[in-house]
Short mmCIF file of C-alpha atoms in Angstrom, two decimals:
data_model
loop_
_atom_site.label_atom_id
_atom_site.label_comp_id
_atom_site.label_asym_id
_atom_site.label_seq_id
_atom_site.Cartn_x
_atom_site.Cartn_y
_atom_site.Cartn_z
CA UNK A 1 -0.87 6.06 39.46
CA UNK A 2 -2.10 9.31 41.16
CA UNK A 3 -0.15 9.20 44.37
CA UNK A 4 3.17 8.24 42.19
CA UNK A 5 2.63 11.20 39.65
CA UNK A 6 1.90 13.74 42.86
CA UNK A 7 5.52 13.13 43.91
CA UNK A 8 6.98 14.67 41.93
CA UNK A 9 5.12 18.18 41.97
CA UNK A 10 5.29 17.47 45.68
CA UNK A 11 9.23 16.84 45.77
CA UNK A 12 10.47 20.57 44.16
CA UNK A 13 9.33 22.38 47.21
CA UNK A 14 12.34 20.74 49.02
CA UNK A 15 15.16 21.98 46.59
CA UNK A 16 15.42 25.84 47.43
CA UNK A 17 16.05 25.13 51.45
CA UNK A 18 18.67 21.70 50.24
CA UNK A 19 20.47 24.36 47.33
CA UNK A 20 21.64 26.58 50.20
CA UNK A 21 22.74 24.14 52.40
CA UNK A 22 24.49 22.57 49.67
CA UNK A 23 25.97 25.70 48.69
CA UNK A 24 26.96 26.51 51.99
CA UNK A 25 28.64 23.17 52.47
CA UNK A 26 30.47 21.78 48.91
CA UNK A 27 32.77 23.68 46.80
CA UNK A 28 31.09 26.19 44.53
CA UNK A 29 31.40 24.13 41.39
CA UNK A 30 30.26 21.05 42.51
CA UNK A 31 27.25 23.30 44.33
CA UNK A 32 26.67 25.04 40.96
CA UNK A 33 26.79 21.27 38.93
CA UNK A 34 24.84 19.29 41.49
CA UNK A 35 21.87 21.87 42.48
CA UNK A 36 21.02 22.61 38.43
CA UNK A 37 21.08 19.13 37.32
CA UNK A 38 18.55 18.37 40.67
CA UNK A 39 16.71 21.19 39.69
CA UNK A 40 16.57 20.76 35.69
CA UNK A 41 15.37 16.48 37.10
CA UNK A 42 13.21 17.49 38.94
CA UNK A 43 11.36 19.82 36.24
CA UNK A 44 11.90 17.37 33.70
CA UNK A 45 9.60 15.12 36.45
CA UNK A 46 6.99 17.23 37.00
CA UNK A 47 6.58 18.10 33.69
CA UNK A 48 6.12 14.21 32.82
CA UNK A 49 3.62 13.99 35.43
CA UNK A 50 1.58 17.29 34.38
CA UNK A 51 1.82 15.64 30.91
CA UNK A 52 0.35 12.09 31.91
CA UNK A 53 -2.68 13.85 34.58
CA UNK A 54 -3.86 15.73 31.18
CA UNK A 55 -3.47 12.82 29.26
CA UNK A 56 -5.44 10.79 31.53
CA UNK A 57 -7.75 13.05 31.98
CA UNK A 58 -8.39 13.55 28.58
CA UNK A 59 -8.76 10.02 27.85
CA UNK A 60 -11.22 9.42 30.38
CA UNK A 61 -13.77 11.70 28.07
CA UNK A 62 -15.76 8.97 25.87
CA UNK A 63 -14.83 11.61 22.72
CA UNK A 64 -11.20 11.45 23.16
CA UNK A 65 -11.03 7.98 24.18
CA UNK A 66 -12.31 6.86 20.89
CA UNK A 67 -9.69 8.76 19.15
CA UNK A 68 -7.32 6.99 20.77
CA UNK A 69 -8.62 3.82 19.57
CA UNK A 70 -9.71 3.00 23.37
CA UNK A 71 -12.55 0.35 23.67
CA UNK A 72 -13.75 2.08 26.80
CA UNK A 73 -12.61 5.21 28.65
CA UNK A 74 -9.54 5.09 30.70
CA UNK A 75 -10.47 3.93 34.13
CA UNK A 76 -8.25 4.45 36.74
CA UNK A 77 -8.68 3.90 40.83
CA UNK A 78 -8.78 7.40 41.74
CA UNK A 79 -11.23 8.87 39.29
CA UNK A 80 -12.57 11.27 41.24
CA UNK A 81 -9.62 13.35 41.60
CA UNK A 82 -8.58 12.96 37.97
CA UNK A 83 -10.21 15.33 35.72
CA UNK A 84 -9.51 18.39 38.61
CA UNK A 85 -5.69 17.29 38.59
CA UNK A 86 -5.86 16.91 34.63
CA UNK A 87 -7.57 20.24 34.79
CA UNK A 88 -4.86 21.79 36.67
CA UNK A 89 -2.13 20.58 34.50
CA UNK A 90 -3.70 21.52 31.38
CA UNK A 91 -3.05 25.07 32.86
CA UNK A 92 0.30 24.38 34.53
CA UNK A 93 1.74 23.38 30.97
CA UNK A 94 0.12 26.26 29.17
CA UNK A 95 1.62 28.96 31.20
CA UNK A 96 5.14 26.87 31.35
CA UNK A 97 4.99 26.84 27.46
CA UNK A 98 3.87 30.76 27.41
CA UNK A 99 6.46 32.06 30.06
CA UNK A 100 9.59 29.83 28.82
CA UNK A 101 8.76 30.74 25.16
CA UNK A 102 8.28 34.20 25.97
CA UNK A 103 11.66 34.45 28.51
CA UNK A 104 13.26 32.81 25.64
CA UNK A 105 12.59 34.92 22.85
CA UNK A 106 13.43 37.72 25.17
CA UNK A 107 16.69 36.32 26.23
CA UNK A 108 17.37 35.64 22.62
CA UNK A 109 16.81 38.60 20.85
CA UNK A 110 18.82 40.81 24.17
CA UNK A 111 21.87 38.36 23.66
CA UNK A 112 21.88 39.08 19.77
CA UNK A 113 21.92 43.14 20.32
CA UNK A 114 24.73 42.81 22.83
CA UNK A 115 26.62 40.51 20.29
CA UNK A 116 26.34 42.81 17.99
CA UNK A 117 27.22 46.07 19.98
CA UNK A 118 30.16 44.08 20.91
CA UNK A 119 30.95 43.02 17.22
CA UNK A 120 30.99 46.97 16.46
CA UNK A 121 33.64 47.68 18.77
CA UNK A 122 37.32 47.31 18.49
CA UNK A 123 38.54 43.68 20.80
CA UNK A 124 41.59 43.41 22.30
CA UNK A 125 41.95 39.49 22.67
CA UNK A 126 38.69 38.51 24.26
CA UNK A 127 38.53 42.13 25.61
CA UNK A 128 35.77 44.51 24.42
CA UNK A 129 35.73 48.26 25.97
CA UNK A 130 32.52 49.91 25.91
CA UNK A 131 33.20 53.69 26.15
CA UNK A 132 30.34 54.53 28.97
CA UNK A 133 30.23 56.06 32.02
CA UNK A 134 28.05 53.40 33.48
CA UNK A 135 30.14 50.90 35.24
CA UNK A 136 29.96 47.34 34.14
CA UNK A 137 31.84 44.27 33.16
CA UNK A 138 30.24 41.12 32.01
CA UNK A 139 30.95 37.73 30.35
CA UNK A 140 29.18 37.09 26.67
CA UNK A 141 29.32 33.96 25.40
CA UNK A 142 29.40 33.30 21.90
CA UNK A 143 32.22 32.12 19.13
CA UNK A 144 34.24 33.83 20.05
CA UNK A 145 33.90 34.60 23.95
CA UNK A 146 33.98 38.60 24.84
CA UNK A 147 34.58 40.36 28.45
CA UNK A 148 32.59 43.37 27.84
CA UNK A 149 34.27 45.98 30.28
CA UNK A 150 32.93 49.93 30.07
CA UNK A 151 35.11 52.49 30.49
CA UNK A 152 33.54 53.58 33.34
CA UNK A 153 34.35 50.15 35.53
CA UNK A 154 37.59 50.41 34.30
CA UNK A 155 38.33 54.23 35.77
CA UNK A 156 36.87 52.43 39.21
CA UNK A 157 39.74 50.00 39.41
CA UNK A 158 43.39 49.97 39.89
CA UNK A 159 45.43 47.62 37.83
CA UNK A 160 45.62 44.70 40.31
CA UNK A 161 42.08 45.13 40.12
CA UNK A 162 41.23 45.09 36.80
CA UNK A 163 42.75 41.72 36.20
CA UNK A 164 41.11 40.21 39.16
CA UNK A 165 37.92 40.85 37.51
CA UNK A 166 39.07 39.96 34.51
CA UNK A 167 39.83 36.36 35.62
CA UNK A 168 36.11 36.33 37.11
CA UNK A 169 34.17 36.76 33.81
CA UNK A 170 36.86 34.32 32.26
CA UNK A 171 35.98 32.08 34.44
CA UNK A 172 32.31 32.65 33.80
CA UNK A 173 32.90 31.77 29.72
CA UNK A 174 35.04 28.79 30.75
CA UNK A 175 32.84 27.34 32.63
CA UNK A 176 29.96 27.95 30.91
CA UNK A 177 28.05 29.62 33.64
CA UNK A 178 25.62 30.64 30.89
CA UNK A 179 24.51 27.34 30.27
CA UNK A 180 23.68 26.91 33.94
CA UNK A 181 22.07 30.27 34.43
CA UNK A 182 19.84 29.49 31.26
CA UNK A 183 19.00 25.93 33.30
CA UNK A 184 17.80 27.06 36.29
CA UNK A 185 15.63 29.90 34.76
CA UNK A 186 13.87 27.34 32.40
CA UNK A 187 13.44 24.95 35.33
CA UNK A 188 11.74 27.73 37.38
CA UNK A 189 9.42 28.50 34.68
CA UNK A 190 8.41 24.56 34.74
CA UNK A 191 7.57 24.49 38.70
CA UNK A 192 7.14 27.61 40.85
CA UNK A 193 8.70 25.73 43.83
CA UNK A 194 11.98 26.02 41.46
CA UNK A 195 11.91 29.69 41.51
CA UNK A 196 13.74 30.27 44.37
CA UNK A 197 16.56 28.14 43.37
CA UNK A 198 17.71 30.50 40.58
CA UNK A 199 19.44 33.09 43.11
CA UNK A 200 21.10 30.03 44.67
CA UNK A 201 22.35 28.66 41.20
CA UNK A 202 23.37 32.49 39.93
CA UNK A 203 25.18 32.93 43.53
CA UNK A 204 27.43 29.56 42.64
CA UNK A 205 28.18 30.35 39.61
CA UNK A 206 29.15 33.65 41.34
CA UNK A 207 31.39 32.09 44.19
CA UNK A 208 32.78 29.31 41.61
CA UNK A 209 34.11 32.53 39.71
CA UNK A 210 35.54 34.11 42.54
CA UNK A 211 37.86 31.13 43.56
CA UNK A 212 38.74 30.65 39.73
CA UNK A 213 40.13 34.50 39.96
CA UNK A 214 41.50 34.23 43.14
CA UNK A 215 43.71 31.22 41.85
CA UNK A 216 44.72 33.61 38.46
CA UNK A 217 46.04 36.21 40.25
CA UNK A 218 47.25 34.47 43.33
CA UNK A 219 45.27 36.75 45.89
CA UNK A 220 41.71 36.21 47.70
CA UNK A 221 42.06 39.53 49.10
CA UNK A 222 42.63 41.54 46.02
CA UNK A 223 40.47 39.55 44.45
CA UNK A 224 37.51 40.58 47.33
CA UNK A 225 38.52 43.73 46.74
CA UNK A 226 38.19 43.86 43.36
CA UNK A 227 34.53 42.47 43.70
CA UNK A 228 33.59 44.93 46.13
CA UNK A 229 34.65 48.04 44.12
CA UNK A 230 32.87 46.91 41.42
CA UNK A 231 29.84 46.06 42.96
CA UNK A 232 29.83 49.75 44.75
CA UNK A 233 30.74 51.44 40.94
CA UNK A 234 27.91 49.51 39.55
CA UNK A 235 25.36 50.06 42.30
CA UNK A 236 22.07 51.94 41.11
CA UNK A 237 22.81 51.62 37.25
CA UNK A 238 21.01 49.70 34.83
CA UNK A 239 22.82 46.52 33.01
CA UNK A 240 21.52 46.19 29.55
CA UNK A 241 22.63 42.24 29.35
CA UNK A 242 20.63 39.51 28.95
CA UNK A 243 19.53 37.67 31.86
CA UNK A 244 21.36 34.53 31.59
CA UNK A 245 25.51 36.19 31.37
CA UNK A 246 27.20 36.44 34.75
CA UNK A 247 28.68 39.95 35.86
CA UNK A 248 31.59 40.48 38.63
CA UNK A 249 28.88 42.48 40.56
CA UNK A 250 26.03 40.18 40.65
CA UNK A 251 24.40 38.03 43.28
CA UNK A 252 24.84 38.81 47.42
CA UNK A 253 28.43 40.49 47.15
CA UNK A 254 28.74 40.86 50.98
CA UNK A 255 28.42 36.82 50.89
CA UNK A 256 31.14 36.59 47.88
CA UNK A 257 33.40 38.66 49.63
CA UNK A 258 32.85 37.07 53.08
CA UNK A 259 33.72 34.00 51.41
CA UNK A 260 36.68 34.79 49.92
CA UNK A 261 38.17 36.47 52.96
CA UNK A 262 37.04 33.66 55.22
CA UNK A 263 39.65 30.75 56.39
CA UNK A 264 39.35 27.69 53.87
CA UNK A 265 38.54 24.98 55.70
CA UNK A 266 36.35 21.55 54.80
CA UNK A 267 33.04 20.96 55.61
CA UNK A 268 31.33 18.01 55.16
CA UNK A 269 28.74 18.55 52.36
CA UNK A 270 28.52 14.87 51.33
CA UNK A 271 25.46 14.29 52.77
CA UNK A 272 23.78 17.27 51.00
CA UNK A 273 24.89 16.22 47.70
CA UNK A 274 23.64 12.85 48.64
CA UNK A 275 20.32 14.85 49.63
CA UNK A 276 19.64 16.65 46.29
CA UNK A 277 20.40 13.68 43.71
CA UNK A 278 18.05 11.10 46.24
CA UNK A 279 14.91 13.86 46.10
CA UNK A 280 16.14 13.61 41.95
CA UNK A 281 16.26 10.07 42.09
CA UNK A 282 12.96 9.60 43.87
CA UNK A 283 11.01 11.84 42.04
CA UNK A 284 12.38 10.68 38.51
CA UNK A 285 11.24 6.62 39.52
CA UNK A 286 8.18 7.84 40.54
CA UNK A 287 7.49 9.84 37.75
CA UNK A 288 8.57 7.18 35.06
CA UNK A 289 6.93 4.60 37.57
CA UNK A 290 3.46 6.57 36.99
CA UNK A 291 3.94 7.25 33.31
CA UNK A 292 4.29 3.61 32.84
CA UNK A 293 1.31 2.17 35.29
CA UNK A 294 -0.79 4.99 32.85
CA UNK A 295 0.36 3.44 29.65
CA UNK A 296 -1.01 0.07 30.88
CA UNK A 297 -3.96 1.19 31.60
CA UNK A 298 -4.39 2.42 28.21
CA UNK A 299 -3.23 -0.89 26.74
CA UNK A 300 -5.70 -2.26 29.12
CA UNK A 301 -8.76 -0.02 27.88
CA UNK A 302 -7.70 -0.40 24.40
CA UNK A 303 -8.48 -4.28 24.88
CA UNK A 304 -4.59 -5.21 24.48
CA UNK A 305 -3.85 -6.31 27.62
CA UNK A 306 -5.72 -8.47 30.39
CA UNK A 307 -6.28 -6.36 33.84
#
């Protein structure tokens, strides 16, 4: 049981290095849908197998044990290591709870005040103008969608411009690039190893944007262009969004633009795709594979089953 449950804490550590490659290799949506489901699996595992360390360590104290009607402590082959592993995870999951709840509450109550600025200003289709000097554009989800443009990023561009970027954070409330963004942050809060993959996932979203815009206006370079004027307006000033809505400046925009302006030709990025859902894969069958050799042996110790 312990060896299966340490695979999948063992396993995350893999995903940032396999999420660039992948990125750098498939096409940015199936980069963006294939790295955040790995990486929301592979939290999802190692959460299971925090869970089932505590529990058996918990159950391996004669107190607890009798609450859980157990005729005899849980016994398991490795009990040396399991009370410092079940030790571990009682704090892994306590500061996984604190940090998510608290990024969450944060996220939620910065996503209601820009709702709600945007609600106070006049909308021209899906189009709210923010009369500020500080260049920015971003996409806010919601019923109904918004493009929140300042006045500011809009004196930066010409009109060629303009609608390139405002293709890109169309694209972002199309695809739901919030929902992904929201994903990968969670998942990071569940294993540190996961941390680094949020940049990747954010840049993805990023690049799938880009090629959605370059395809509504019918040009990479303008569209490039438009990126990288934006990105210079905006440098230095201080975006009042929360955390989890894509902007036409954000991520590496060197990258973007290099990839935009660079031939398109294929690359063969099967195999990393392949990669990320077999380190999913593994790590969910182990995981489930440990969580169900521990509920034996606490069928076994509660006298309902024969060793």
């Amino acid at each position: 049981m312990t060896a299966l449950l340490l695979l999948p804490l063992l396993v995350p550590f893999a995903l940032p290095a396999l999420s660039r490659r992948a990125l750098d290799r498939l096409a940015p949506g199936t980069a963006l849908w294939v790295i955040t489901a790995s990486a929301v699996a592979l939290a999802g595992c190692s959460l299971a197998a925090l869970g089932a360390f505590f529990l058996a360590g918990l159950l391996k104290l004669p107190f607890f044990a009798a609450l859980g009607d157990l005729v005899r402590p849980l016994h398991t082959a490795s009990d040396r290591f399991v009370l410092p592993l079940a030790a571990l995870s009682v704090g892994g999951l306590a500061v996984c709870a604190w940090t998510s709840a608290r990024w969450a509450l944060r996220q939620t109550r910065a996503f209601r005040a820009a709702r709600t600025e945007a609600g106070r200003r006049p909308a021209a289709g899906d189009l709210c103008v923010v009369d500020s000097p500080c260049p920015d554009a971003y996409a806010l989800p919601g019923r109904p969608h918004r493009i929140v443009v300042t006045t500011g990023m809009l004196r930066s561009l010409d009109g060629g411009e303009r609608e390139a970027l405002f293709a890109h954070e169309r694209a972002h409330n199309t695809g739901g690039h919030h929902f992904f963004l929201a994903a990968a942050e969670l998942a990071a809060h569940c294993h540190p190893a996961l941390r680094g993959v949020r940049a990747v996932v954010r840049l993805a979203a990023e690049r799938a944007a880009d090629e959605s815009a370059a395809r509504a206006v019918g040009d990479r370079r303008l569209t490039a262009r438009a990126i990288a004027r934006a990105a210079l307006a905006g440098q230095g000033a201080v975006a009042e969004r929360p955390a989890f809505v894509s902007g036409a400046a954000s991520g590496p925009v060197p990258q973007r633009v290099e990839a935009l302006l660079a031939p398109r030709g294929r690359r063969a990025g099967g195999w990393v795709a392949m990669v990320l859902v077999a380190c999913a894969a593994v790590s969910c069958v182990a995981s489930a594979t440990g969580v169900v050799d521990f509920h034996h042996r606490v069928e076994v110790a509660q006298g309902e089953a024969e060793r």
